[in-house]
PDB file of N, CA and C in Angstrom:
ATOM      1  N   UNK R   1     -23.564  -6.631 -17.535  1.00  0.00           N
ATOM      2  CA  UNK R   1     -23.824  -6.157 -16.200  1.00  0.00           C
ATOM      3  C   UNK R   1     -23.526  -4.661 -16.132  1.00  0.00           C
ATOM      4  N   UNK R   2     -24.413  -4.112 -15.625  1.00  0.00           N
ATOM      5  CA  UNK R   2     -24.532  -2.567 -15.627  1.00  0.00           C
ATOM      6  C   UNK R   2     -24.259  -2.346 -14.249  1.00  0.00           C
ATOM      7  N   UNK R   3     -23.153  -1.178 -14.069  1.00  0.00           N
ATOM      8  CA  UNK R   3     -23.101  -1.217 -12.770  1.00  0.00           C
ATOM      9  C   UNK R   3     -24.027   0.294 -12.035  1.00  0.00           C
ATOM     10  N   UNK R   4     -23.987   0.975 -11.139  1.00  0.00           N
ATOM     11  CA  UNK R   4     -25.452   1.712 -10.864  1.00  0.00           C
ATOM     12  C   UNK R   4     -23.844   2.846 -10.213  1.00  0.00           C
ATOM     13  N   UNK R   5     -24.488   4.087 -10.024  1.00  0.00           N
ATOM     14  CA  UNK R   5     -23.849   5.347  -9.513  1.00  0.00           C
ATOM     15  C   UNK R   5     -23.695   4.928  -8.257  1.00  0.00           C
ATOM     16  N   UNK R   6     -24.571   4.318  -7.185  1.00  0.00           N
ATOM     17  CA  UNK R   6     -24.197   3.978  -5.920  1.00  0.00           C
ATOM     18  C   UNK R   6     -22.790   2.747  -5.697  1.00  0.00           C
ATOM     19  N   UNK R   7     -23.603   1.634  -6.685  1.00  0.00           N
ATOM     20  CA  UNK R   7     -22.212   0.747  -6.293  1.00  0.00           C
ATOM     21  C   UNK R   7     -20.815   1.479  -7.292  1.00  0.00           C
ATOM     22  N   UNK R   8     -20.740   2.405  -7.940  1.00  0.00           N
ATOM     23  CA  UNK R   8     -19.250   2.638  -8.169  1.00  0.00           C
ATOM     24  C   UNK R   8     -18.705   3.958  -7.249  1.00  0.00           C
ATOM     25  N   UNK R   9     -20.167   4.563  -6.394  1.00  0.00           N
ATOM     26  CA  UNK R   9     -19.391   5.622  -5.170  1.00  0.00           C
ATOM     27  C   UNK R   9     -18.726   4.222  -3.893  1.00  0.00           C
ATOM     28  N   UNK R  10     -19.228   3.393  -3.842  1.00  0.00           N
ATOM     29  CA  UNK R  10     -18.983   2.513  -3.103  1.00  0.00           C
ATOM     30  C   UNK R  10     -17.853   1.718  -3.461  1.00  0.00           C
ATOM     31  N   UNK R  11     -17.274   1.288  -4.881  1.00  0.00           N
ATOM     32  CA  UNK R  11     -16.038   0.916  -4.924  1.00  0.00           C
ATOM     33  C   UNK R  11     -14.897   2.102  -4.938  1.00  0.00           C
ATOM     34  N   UNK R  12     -15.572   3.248  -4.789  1.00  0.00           N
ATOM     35  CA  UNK R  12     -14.411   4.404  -5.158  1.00  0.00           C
ATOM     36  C   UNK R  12     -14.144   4.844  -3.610  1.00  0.00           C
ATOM     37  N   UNK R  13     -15.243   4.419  -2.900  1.00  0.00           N
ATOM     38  CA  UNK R  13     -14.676   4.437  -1.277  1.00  0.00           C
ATOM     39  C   UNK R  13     -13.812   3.328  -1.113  1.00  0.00           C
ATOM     40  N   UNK R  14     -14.124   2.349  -1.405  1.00  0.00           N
ATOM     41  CA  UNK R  14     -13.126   1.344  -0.863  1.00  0.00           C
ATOM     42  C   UNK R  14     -11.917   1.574  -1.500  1.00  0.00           C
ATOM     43  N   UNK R  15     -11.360   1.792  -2.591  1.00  0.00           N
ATOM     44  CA  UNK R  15     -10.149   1.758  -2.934  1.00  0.00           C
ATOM     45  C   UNK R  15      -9.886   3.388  -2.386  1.00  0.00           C
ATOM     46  N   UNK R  16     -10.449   4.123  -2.345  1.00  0.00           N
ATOM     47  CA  UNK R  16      -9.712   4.812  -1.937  1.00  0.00           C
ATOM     48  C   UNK R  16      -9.180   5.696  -0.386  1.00  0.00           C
ATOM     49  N   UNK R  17     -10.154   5.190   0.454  1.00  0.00           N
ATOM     50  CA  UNK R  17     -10.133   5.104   1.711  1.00  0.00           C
ATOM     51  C   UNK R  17      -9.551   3.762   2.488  1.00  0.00           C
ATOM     52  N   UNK R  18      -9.584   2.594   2.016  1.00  0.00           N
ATOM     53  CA  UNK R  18      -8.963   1.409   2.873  1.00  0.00           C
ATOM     54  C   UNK R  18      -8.011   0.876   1.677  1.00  0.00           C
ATOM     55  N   UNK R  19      -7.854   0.447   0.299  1.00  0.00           N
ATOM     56  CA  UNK R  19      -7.290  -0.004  -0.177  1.00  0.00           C
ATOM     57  C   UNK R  19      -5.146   0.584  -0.686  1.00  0.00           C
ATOM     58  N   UNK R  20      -5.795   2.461  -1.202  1.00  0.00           N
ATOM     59  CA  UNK R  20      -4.704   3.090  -1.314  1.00  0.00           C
ATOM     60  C   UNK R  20      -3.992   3.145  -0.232  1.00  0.00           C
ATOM     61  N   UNK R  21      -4.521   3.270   1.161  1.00  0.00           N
ATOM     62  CA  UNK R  21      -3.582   3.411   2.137  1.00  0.00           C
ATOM     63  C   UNK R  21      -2.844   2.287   2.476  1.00  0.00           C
ATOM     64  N   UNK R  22      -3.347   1.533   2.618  1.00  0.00           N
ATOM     65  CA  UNK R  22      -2.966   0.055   3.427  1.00  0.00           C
ATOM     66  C   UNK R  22      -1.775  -0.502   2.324  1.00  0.00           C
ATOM     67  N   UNK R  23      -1.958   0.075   0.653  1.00  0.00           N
ATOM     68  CA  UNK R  23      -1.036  -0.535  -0.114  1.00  0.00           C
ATOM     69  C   UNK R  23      -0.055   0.174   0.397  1.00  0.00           C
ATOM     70  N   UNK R  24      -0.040   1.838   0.734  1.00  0.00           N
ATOM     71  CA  UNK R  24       0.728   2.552   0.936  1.00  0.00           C
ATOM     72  C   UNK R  24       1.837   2.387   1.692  1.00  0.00           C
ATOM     73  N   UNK R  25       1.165   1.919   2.891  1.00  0.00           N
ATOM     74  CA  UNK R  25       1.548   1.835   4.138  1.00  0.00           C
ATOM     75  C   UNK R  25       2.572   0.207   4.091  1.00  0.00           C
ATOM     76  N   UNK R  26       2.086  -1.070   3.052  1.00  0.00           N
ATOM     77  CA  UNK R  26       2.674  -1.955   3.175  1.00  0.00           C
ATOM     78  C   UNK R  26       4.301  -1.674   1.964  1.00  0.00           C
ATOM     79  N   UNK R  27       3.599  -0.743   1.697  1.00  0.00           N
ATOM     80  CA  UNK R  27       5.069  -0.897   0.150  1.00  0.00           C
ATOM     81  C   UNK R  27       6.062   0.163   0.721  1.00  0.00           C
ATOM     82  N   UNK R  28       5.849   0.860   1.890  1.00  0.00           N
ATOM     83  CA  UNK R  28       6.958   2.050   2.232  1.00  0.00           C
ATOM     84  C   UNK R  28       7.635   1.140   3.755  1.00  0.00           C
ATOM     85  N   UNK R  29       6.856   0.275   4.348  1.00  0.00           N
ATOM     86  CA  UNK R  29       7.146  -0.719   5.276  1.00  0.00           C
ATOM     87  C   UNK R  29       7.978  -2.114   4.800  1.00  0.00           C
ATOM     88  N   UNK R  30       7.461  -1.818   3.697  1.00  0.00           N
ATOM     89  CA  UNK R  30       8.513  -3.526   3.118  1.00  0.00           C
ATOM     90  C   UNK R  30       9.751  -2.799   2.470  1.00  0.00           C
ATOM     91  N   UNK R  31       9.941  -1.451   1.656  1.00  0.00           N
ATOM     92  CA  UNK R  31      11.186  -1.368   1.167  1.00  0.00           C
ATOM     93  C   UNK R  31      12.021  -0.508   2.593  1.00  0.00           C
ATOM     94  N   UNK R  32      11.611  -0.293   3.714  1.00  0.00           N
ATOM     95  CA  UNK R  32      12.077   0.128   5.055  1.00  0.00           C
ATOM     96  C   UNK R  32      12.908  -1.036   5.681  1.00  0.00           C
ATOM     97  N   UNK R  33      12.042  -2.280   5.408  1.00  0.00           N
ATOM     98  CA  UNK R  33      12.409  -3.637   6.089  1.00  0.00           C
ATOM     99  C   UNK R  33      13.374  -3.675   4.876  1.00  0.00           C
ATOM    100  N   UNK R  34      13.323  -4.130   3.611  1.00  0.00           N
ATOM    101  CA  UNK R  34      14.195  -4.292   2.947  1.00  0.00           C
ATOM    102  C   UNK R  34      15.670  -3.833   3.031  1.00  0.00           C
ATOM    103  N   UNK R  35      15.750  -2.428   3.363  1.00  0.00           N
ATOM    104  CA  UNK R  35      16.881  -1.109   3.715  1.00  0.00           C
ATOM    105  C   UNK R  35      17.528  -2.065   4.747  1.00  0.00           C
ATOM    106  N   UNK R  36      16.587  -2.253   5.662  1.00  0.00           N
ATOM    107  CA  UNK R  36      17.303  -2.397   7.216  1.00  0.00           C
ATOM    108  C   UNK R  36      18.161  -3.883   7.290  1.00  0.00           C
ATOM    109  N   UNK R  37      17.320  -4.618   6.292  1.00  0.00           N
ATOM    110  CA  UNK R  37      18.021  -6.201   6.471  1.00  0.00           C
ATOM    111  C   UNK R  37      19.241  -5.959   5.708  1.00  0.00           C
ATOM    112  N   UNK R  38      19.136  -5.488   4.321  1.00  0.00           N
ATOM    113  CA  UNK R  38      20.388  -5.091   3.620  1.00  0.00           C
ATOM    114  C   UNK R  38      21.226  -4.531   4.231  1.00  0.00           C
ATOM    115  N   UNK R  39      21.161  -3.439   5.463  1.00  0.00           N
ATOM    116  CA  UNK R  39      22.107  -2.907   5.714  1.00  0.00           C
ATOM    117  C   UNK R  39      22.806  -3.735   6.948  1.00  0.00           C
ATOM    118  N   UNK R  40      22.054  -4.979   7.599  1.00  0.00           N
ATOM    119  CA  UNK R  40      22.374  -5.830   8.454  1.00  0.00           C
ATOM    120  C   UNK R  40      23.400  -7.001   7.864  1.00  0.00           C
ATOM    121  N   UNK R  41      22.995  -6.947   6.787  1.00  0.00           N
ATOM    122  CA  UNK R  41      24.148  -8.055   5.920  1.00  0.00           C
ATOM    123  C   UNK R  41      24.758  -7.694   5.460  1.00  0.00           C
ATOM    124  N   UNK R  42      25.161  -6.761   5.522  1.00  0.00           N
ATOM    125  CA  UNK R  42      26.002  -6.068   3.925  1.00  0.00           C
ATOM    126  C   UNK R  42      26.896  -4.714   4.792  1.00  0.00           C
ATOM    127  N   UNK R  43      26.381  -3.732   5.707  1.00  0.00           N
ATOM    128  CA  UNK R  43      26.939  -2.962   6.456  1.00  0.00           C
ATOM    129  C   UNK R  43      26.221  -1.381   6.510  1.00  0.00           C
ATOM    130  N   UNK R  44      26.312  -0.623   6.644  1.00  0.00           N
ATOM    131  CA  UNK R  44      26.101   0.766   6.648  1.00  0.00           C
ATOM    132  C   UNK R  44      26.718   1.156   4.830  1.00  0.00           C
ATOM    133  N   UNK R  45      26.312   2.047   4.342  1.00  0.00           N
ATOM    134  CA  UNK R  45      26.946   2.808   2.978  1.00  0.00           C
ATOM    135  C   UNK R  45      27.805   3.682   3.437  1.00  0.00           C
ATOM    136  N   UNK R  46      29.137   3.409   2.357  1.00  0.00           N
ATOM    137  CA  UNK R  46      29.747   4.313   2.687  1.00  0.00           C
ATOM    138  C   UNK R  46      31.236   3.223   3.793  1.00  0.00           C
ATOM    139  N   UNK R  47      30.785   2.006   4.168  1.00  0.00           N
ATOM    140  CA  UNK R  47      31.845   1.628   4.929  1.00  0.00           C
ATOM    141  C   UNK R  47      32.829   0.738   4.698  1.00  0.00           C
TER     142      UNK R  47
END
């Protein structure tokens, strides 16, 4: 299967207009949530 110049401008939009962000956005939101629960069980650093 040969792929054509249009369908790989078209997967290079998708990953890089909806896919990079949204990973972005979920992996800086889950180790945020992560921080916050840890610091709910465990205490502030430093205490």
């Amino acid at each position: 299967m040969k792929s054509t110049k249009k369908e790989e401008f078209r997967a290079f939009l998708l990953i890089a207009v909806f896919l990079f962000p949204f990973l972005s956005v979920v992996i800086v939101g889950g180790l945020g949530f992560t921080i916050w629960i840890s610091q709910m069980l465990f205490g502030l650093p430093g205490q």
